mmCIF file with all atom_site columns, C-alpha atoms in Angstrom:
data_model
loop_
_atom_site.group_PDB
_atom_site.id
_atom_site.type_symbol
_atom_site.label_atom_id
_atom_site.label_alt_id
_atom_site.label_comp_id
_atom_site.label_asym_id
_atom_site.label_entity_id
_atom_site.label_seq_id
_atom_site.pdbx_PDB_ins_code
_atom_site.Cartn_x
_atom_site.Cartn_y
_atom_site.Cartn_z
_atom_site.occupancy
_atom_site.B_iso_or_equiv
_atom_site.pdbx_formal_charge
_atom_site.auth_seq_id
_atom_site.auth_comp_id
_atom_site.auth_asym_id
_atom_site.auth_atom_id
_atom_site.pdbx_PDB_model_num
ATOM 1   C CA . UNK A 1 1   ? 0.000   0.000   0.000   1.00 51.00 ? 6   UNK A CA 1
ATOM 2   C CA . UNK A 1 2   ? 1.179   3.509   -0.753  1.00 47.00 ? 7   UNK A CA 1
ATOM 3   C CA . UNK A 1 3   ? 0.274   5.069   2.583   1.00 52.00 ? 8   UNK A CA 1
ATOM 4   C CA . UNK A 1 4   ? -2.022  4.679   5.537   1.00 69.00 ? 9   UNK A CA 1
ATOM 5   C CA . UNK A 1 5   ? -4.913  6.563   3.968   1.00 66.00 ? 10  UNK A CA 1
ATOM 6   C CA . UNK A 1 6   ? -5.052  5.462   0.350   1.00 83.00 ? 11  UNK A CA 1
ATOM 7   C CA . UNK A 1 7   ? -4.602  1.836   -0.748  1.00 88.00 ? 12  UNK A CA 1
ATOM 8   C CA . UNK A 1 8   ? -2.980  1.275   -4.131  1.00 92.00 ? 13  UNK A CA 1
ATOM 9   C CA . UNK A 1 9   ? -5.360  0.159   -6.917  1.00 94.00 ? 14  UNK A CA 1
ATOM 10  C CA . UNK A 1 10  ? -4.718  -3.585  -6.510  1.00 95.00 ? 15  UNK A CA 1
ATOM 11  C CA . UNK A 1 11  ? -5.116  -3.445  -2.718  1.00 95.00 ? 16  UNK A CA 1
ATOM 12  C CA . UNK A 1 12  ? -8.299  -1.397  -3.135  1.00 96.00 ? 17  UNK A CA 1
ATOM 13  C CA . UNK A 1 13  ? -9.685  -4.070  -5.489  1.00 96.00 ? 18  UNK A CA 1
ATOM 14  C CA . UNK A 1 14  ? -8.781  -6.764  -2.936  1.00 97.00 ? 19  UNK A CA 1
ATOM 15  C CA . UNK A 1 15  ? -10.629 -4.858  -0.209  1.00 97.00 ? 20  UNK A CA 1
ATOM 16  C CA . UNK A 1 16  ? -13.671 -4.245  -2.416  1.00 96.00 ? 21  UNK A CA 1
ATOM 17  C CA . UNK A 1 17  ? -13.848 -7.910  -3.450  1.00 97.00 ? 22  UNK A CA 1
ATOM 18  C CA . UNK A 1 18  ? -13.483 -9.235  0.097   1.00 97.00 ? 23  UNK A CA 1
ATOM 19  C CA . UNK A 1 19  ? -16.162 -6.871  1.401   1.00 95.00 ? 24  UNK A CA 1
ATOM 20  C CA . UNK A 1 20  ? -18.539 -8.462  -1.112  1.00 94.00 ? 25  UNK A CA 1
ATOM 21  C CA . UNK A 1 21  ? -17.424 -12.039 -0.407  1.00 95.00 ? 26  UNK A CA 1
ATOM 22  C CA . UNK A 1 22  ? -14.995 -12.737 2.434   1.00 95.00 ? 27  UNK A CA 1
ATOM 23  C CA . UNK A 1 23  ? -14.846 -16.422 1.519   1.00 96.00 ? 28  UNK A CA 1
ATOM 24  C CA . UNK A 1 24  ? -13.051 -15.950 -1.787  1.00 97.00 ? 29  UNK A CA 1
ATOM 25  C CA . UNK A 1 25  ? -10.055 -18.222 -2.218  1.00 97.00 ? 30  UNK A CA 1
ATOM 26  C CA . UNK A 1 26  ? -6.762  -16.534 -3.046  1.00 97.00 ? 31  UNK A CA 1
ATOM 27  C CA . UNK A 1 27  ? -7.048  -17.931 -6.583  1.00 98.00 ? 32  UNK A CA 1
ATOM 28  C CA . UNK A 1 28  ? -10.571 -16.523 -7.043  1.00 98.00 ? 33  UNK A CA 1
ATOM 29  C CA . UNK A 1 29  ? -9.479  -13.226 -5.524  1.00 98.00 ? 34  UNK A CA 1
ATOM 30  C CA . UNK A 1 30  ? -6.476  -13.074 -7.879  1.00 97.00 ? 35  UNK A CA 1
ATOM 31  C CA . UNK A 1 31  ? -8.713  -13.749 -10.874 1.00 97.00 ? 36  UNK A CA 1
ATOM 32  C CA . UNK A 1 32  ? -11.157 -11.076 -9.777  1.00 95.00 ? 37  UNK A CA 1
ATOM 33  C CA . UNK A 1 33  ? -8.534  -8.344  -9.321  1.00 95.00 ? 38  UNK A CA 1
ATOM 34  C CA . UNK A 1 34  ? -6.341  -9.234  -12.290 1.00 94.00 ? 39  UNK A CA 1
ATOM 35  C CA . UNK A 1 35  ? -3.142  -10.338 -10.535 1.00 95.00 ? 40  UNK A CA 1
ATOM 36  C CA . UNK A 1 36  ? -1.480  -13.716 -10.213 1.00 97.00 ? 41  UNK A CA 1
ATOM 37  C CA . UNK A 1 37  ? -1.895  -15.728 -7.033  1.00 97.00 ? 42  UNK A CA 1
ATOM 38  C CA . UNK A 1 38  ? 1.432   -14.979 -5.311  1.00 97.00 ? 43  UNK A CA 1
ATOM 39  C CA . UNK A 1 39  ? 1.260   -11.157 -5.460  1.00 97.00 ? 44  UNK A CA 1
ATOM 40  C CA . UNK A 1 40  ? -2.401  -11.313 -4.424  1.00 97.00 ? 45  UNK A CA 1
ATOM 41  C CA . UNK A 1 41  ? -1.545  -13.494 -1.434  1.00 97.00 ? 46  UNK A CA 1
ATOM 42  C CA . UNK A 1 42  ? 1.318   -11.142 -0.445  1.00 97.00 ? 47  UNK A CA 1
ATOM 43  C CA . UNK A 1 43  ? -0.933  -8.081  -0.662  1.00 96.00 ? 48  UNK A CA 1
ATOM 44  C CA . UNK A 1 44  ? -3.643  -9.858  1.315   1.00 97.00 ? 49  UNK A CA 1
ATOM 45  C CA . UNK A 1 45  ? -1.195  -10.815 4.076   1.00 97.00 ? 50  UNK A CA 1
ATOM 46  C CA . UNK A 1 46  ? 0.176   -7.255  4.161   1.00 96.00 ? 51  UNK A CA 1
ATOM 47  C CA . UNK A 1 47  ? -3.366  -5.860  4.518   1.00 97.00 ? 52  UNK A CA 1
ATOM 48  C CA . UNK A 1 48  ? -4.042  -8.279  7.377   1.00 97.00 ? 53  UNK A CA 1
ATOM 49  C CA . UNK A 1 49  ? -0.744  -7.555  9.157   1.00 97.00 ? 54  UNK A CA 1
ATOM 50  C CA . UNK A 1 50  ? -1.231  -3.786  8.819   1.00 96.00 ? 55  UNK A CA 1
ATOM 51  C CA . UNK A 1 51  ? -4.652  -4.114  10.461  1.00 96.00 ? 56  UNK A CA 1
ATOM 52  C CA . UNK A 1 52  ? -6.484  -2.828  7.387   1.00 96.00 ? 57  UNK A CA 1
ATOM 53  C CA . UNK A 1 53  ? -8.359  -6.146  7.331   1.00 97.00 ? 58  UNK A CA 1
ATOM 54  C CA . UNK A 1 54  ? -9.272  -6.580  10.971  1.00 96.00 ? 59  UNK A CA 1
ATOM 55  C CA . UNK A 1 55  ? -11.184 -9.856  10.808  1.00 95.00 ? 60  UNK A CA 1
ATOM 56  C CA . UNK A 1 56  ? -13.369 -12.078 8.663   1.00 95.00 ? 61  UNK A CA 1
ATOM 57  C CA . UNK A 1 57  ? -16.985 -12.537 9.633   1.00 92.00 ? 62  UNK A CA 1
ATOM 58  C CA . UNK A 1 58  ? -20.411 -13.625 8.407   1.00 91.00 ? 63  UNK A CA 1
ATOM 59  C CA . UNK A 1 59  ? -23.342 -11.227 8.075   1.00 91.00 ? 64  UNK A CA 1
ATOM 60  C CA . UNK A 1 60  ? -26.287 -12.888 9.830   1.00 93.00 ? 65  UNK A CA 1
ATOM 61  C CA . UNK A 1 61  ? -29.931 -12.000 9.184   1.00 94.00 ? 66  UNK A CA 1
ATOM 62  C CA . UNK A 1 62  ? -30.972 -10.948 12.682  1.00 94.00 ? 67  UNK A CA 1
ATOM 63  C CA . UNK A 1 63  ? -34.682 -11.659 12.103  1.00 93.00 ? 68  UNK A CA 1
ATOM 64  C CA . UNK A 1 64  ? -33.828 -15.242 11.116  1.00 96.00 ? 69  UNK A CA 1
ATOM 65  C CA . UNK A 1 65  ? -32.129 -15.768 14.493  1.00 97.00 ? 70  UNK A CA 1
ATOM 66  C CA . UNK A 1 66  ? -34.927 -14.253 16.570  1.00 97.00 ? 71  UNK A CA 1
ATOM 67  C CA . UNK A 1 67  ? -33.636 -10.676 16.916  1.00 97.00 ? 72  UNK A CA 1
ATOM 68  C CA . UNK A 1 68  ? -36.300 -8.836  14.930  1.00 96.00 ? 73  UNK A CA 1
ATOM 69  C CA . UNK A 1 69  ? -36.247 -5.596  16.933  1.00 98.00 ? 74  UNK A CA 1
ATOM 70  C CA . UNK A 1 70  ? -33.506 -3.040  16.423  1.00 98.00 ? 75  UNK A CA 1
ATOM 71  C CA . UNK A 1 71  ? -33.371 0.128   18.501  1.00 98.00 ? 76  UNK A CA 1
ATOM 72  C CA . UNK A 1 72  ? -31.027 3.093   18.305  1.00 98.00 ? 77  UNK A CA 1
ATOM 73  C CA . UNK A 1 73  ? -30.608 4.421   21.833  1.00 98.00 ? 78  UNK A CA 1
ATOM 74  C CA . UNK A 1 74  ? -29.152 7.866   22.448  1.00 98.00 ? 79  UNK A CA 1
ATOM 75  C CA . UNK A 1 75  ? -27.440 7.924   25.837  1.00 97.00 ? 80  UNK A CA 1
ATOM 76  C CA . UNK A 1 76  ? -26.205 10.876  27.861  1.00 96.00 ? 81  UNK A CA 1
ATOM 77  C CA . UNK A 1 77  ? -23.929 10.458  30.859  1.00 96.00 ? 82  UNK A CA 1
ATOM 78  C CA . UNK A 1 78  ? -24.389 12.406  34.061  1.00 91.00 ? 83  UNK A CA 1
ATOM 79  C CA . UNK A 1 79  ? -20.672 13.078  34.445  1.00 81.00 ? 84  UNK A CA 1
ATOM 80  C CA . UNK A 1 80  ? -17.843 13.102  31.975  1.00 79.00 ? 85  UNK A CA 1
ATOM 81  C CA . UNK A 1 81  ? -15.057 12.165  34.325  1.00 81.00 ? 86  UNK A CA 1
ATOM 82  C CA . UNK A 1 82  ? -12.561 9.602   33.086  1.00 83.00 ? 87  UNK A CA 1
ATOM 83  C CA . UNK A 1 83  ? -13.554 6.685   35.311  1.00 91.00 ? 88  UNK A CA 1
ATOM 84  C CA . UNK A 1 84  ? -17.287 7.018   34.538  1.00 92.00 ? 89  UNK A CA 1
ATOM 85  C CA . UNK A 1 85  ? -16.635 7.079   30.789  1.00 94.00 ? 90  UNK A CA 1
ATOM 86  C CA . UNK A 1 86  ? -14.246 4.112   31.017  1.00 94.00 ? 91  UNK A CA 1
ATOM 87  C CA . UNK A 1 87  ? -16.705 2.090   33.123  1.00 94.00 ? 92  UNK A CA 1
ATOM 88  C CA . UNK A 1 88  ? -19.611 2.891   30.797  1.00 95.00 ? 93  UNK A CA 1
ATOM 89  C CA . UNK A 1 89  ? -17.630 1.956   27.671  1.00 96.00 ? 94  UNK A CA 1
ATOM 90  C CA . UNK A 1 90  ? -16.327 -1.262  29.251  1.00 96.00 ? 95  UNK A CA 1
ATOM 91  C CA . UNK A 1 91  ? -19.864 -2.281  30.246  1.00 95.00 ? 96  UNK A CA 1
ATOM 92  C CA . UNK A 1 92  ? -21.116 -1.570  26.722  1.00 97.00 ? 97  UNK A CA 1
ATOM 93  C CA . UNK A 1 93  ? -18.310 -3.622  25.149  1.00 97.00 ? 98  UNK A CA 1
ATOM 94  C CA . UNK A 1 94  ? -19.204 -6.549  27.434  1.00 97.00 ? 99  UNK A CA 1
ATOM 95  C CA . UNK A 1 95  ? -22.931 -6.489  26.553  1.00 97.00 ? 100 UNK A CA 1
ATOM 96  C CA . UNK A 1 96  ? -23.777 -8.684  23.527  1.00 97.00 ? 101 UNK A CA 1
ATOM 97  C CA . UNK A 1 97  ? -27.240 -7.111  23.121  1.00 97.00 ? 102 UNK A CA 1
ATOM 98  C CA . UNK A 1 98  ? -25.522 -3.826  22.258  1.00 98.00 ? 103 UNK A CA 1
ATOM 99  C CA . UNK A 1 99  ? -24.066 -4.599  18.845  1.00 97.00 ? 104 UNK A CA 1
ATOM 100 C CA . UNK A 1 100 ? -22.679 -1.132  18.052  1.00 97.00 ? 105 UNK A CA 1
ATOM 101 C CA . UNK A 1 101 ? -21.731 1.895   20.116  1.00 98.00 ? 106 UNK A CA 1
ATOM 102 C CA . UNK A 1 102 ? -20.606 5.306   18.919  1.00 98.00 ? 107 UNK A CA 1
ATOM 103 C CA . UNK A 1 103 ? -19.319 8.214   20.985  1.00 97.00 ? 108 UNK A CA 1
ATOM 104 C CA . UNK A 1 104 ? -20.903 11.223  19.307  1.00 97.00 ? 109 UNK A CA 1
ATOM 105 C CA . UNK A 1 105 ? -21.165 14.985  19.201  1.00 95.00 ? 110 UNK A CA 1
ATOM 106 C CA . UNK A 1 106 ? -24.501 16.762  19.266  1.00 93.00 ? 111 UNK A CA 1
ATOM 107 C CA . UNK A 1 107 ? -27.517 15.782  21.356  1.00 94.00 ? 112 UNK A CA 1
ATOM 108 C CA . UNK A 1 108 ? -26.232 12.451  22.655  1.00 96.00 ? 113 UNK A CA 1
ATOM 109 C CA . UNK A 1 109 ? -22.963 11.378  24.230  1.00 96.00 ? 114 UNK A CA 1
ATOM 110 C CA . UNK A 1 110 ? -23.381 7.888   22.746  1.00 97.00 ? 115 UNK A CA 1
ATOM 111 C CA . UNK A 1 111 ? -25.578 6.151   20.193  1.00 98.00 ? 116 UNK A CA 1
ATOM 112 C CA . UNK A 1 112 ? -26.111 2.442   20.801  1.00 98.00 ? 117 UNK A CA 1
ATOM 113 C CA . UNK A 1 113 ? -27.508 -0.099  18.360  1.00 98.00 ? 118 UNK A CA 1
ATOM 114 C CA . UNK A 1 114 ? -29.427 -2.676  20.367  1.00 98.00 ? 119 UNK A CA 1
ATOM 115 C CA . UNK A 1 115 ? -31.045 -5.857  19.029  1.00 98.00 ? 120 UNK A CA 1
ATOM 116 C CA . UNK A 1 116 ? -33.690 -7.855  20.871  1.00 98.00 ? 121 UNK A CA 1
ATOM 117 C CA . UNK A 1 117 ? -36.437 -10.361 19.976  1.00 98.00 ? 122 UNK A CA 1
ATOM 118 C CA . UNK A 1 118 ? -39.221 -7.779  20.451  1.00 98.00 ? 123 UNK A CA 1
ATOM 119 C CA . UNK A 1 119 ? -40.072 -4.467  22.099  1.00 98.00 ? 124 UNK A CA 1
ATOM 120 C CA . UNK A 1 120 ? -40.986 -6.140  25.407  1.00 98.00 ? 125 UNK A CA 1
ATOM 121 C CA . UNK A 1 121 ? -37.462 -7.550  25.592  1.00 98.00 ? 126 UNK A CA 1
ATOM 122 C CA . UNK A 1 122 ? -36.044 -4.100  24.798  1.00 98.00 ? 127 UNK A CA 1
ATOM 123 C CA . UNK A 1 123 ? -38.106 -2.614  27.637  1.00 98.00 ? 128 UNK A CA 1
ATOM 124 C CA . UNK A 1 124 ? -36.762 -5.272  30.019  1.00 98.00 ? 129 UNK A CA 1
ATOM 125 C CA . UNK A 1 125 ? -33.236 -4.652  28.701  1.00 97.00 ? 130 UNK A CA 1
ATOM 126 C CA . UNK A 1 126 ? -33.608 -0.929  29.441  1.00 97.00 ? 131 UNK A CA 1
ATOM 127 C CA . UNK A 1 127 ? -34.578 -1.602  33.047  1.00 96.00 ? 132 UNK A CA 1
ATOM 128 C CA . UNK A 1 128 ? -32.203 -4.482  33.719  1.00 96.00 ? 133 UNK A CA 1
ATOM 129 C CA . UNK A 1 129 ? -29.124 -3.228  31.862  1.00 96.00 ? 134 UNK A CA 1
ATOM 130 C CA . UNK A 1 130 ? -29.102 0.256   30.328  1.00 94.00 ? 135 UNK A CA 1
ATOM 131 C CA . UNK A 1 131 ? -30.480 2.154   33.314  1.00 94.00 ? 136 UNK A CA 1
ATOM 132 C CA . UNK A 1 132 ? -27.868 0.414   35.485  1.00 92.00 ? 137 UNK A CA 1
ATOM 133 C CA . UNK A 1 133 ? -24.857 1.242   33.297  1.00 90.00 ? 138 UNK A CA 1
ATOM 134 C CA . UNK A 1 134 ? -22.314 3.527   34.994  1.00 87.00 ? 139 UNK A CA 1
ATOM 135 C CA . UNK A 1 135 ? -23.115 7.238   34.657  1.00 92.00 ? 140 UNK A CA 1
ATOM 136 C CA . UNK A 1 136 ? -26.278 6.902   32.545  1.00 95.00 ? 141 UNK A CA 1
ATOM 137 C CA . UNK A 1 137 ? -28.446 9.981   32.998  1.00 94.00 ? 142 UNK A CA 1
ATOM 138 C CA . UNK A 1 138 ? -30.766 10.124  29.995  1.00 95.00 ? 143 UNK A CA 1
ATOM 139 C CA . UNK A 1 139 ? -31.858 7.744   27.223  1.00 97.00 ? 144 UNK A CA 1
ATOM 140 C CA . UNK A 1 140 ? -33.869 8.386   24.080  1.00 97.00 ? 145 UNK A CA 1
ATOM 141 C CA . UNK A 1 141 ? -34.856 5.380   21.992  1.00 98.00 ? 146 UNK A CA 1
ATOM 142 C CA . UNK A 1 142 ? -35.756 5.198   18.316  1.00 98.00 ? 147 UNK A CA 1
ATOM 143 C CA . UNK A 1 143 ? -37.179 1.891   17.107  1.00 98.00 ? 148 UNK A CA 1
ATOM 144 C CA . UNK A 1 144 ? -35.915 1.006   13.641  1.00 97.00 ? 149 UNK A CA 1
ATOM 145 C CA . UNK A 1 145 ? -38.873 0.340   11.346  1.00 97.00 ? 150 UNK A CA 1
ATOM 146 C CA . UNK A 1 146 ? -36.743 -1.073  8.526   1.00 94.00 ? 151 UNK A CA 1
ATOM 147 C CA . UNK A 1 147 ? -33.106 -1.054  7.593   1.00 93.00 ? 152 UNK A CA 1
ATOM 148 C CA . UNK A 1 148 ? -32.615 0.702   4.291   1.00 94.00 ? 153 UNK A CA 1
ATOM 149 C CA . UNK A 1 149 ? -28.872 0.115   4.212   1.00 91.00 ? 154 UNK A CA 1
ATOM 150 C CA . UNK A 1 150 ? -26.692 -1.678  6.719   1.00 87.00 ? 155 UNK A CA 1
ATOM 151 C CA . UNK A 1 151 ? -23.370 -3.477  6.620   1.00 83.00 ? 156 UNK A CA 1
ATOM 152 C CA . UNK A 1 152 ? -22.427 -1.479  3.550   1.00 83.00 ? 157 UNK A CA 1
ATOM 153 C CA . UNK A 1 153 ? -18.943 -1.952  2.169   1.00 86.00 ? 158 UNK A CA 1
ATOM 154 C CA . UNK A 1 154 ? -16.475 0.889   2.625   1.00 87.00 ? 159 UNK A CA 1
ATOM 155 C CA . UNK A 1 155 ? -15.944 2.867   -0.583  1.00 90.00 ? 160 UNK A CA 1
ATOM 156 C CA . UNK A 1 156 ? -12.260 2.020   -1.097  1.00 88.00 ? 161 UNK A CA 1
#
């Protein structure tokens, strides 16, 4: 790769192809990007070692596994002292029901993406987990009616 911010054209094609299908063999990947197998493998390993490719995963249809409800929860903390923030973020990382968490500017300190089987389970989750997280002062929830675009590939 040329630098940390802009992959060279072959590396960009590798990244684009793998974001569409992470199960491509090195041979299939090489064919798709127009390089031979050895240089493709070397570029792939370099992307992995540099941390550009962080991991390989499967995209699971949450409704098919009983997690039909998705809620975006805006959370504000009561205090912004270091230990409260660290405790809150550690608790969020340890909670599998919270699948994404973003520290944000604007109205909310954090935006959480929460998945549950239904709204009753989300209500229970609020009372049993979210309200008990360190420093939580205020929560606003928006129930997702439908996902228009999610898990989109990065435009490399």
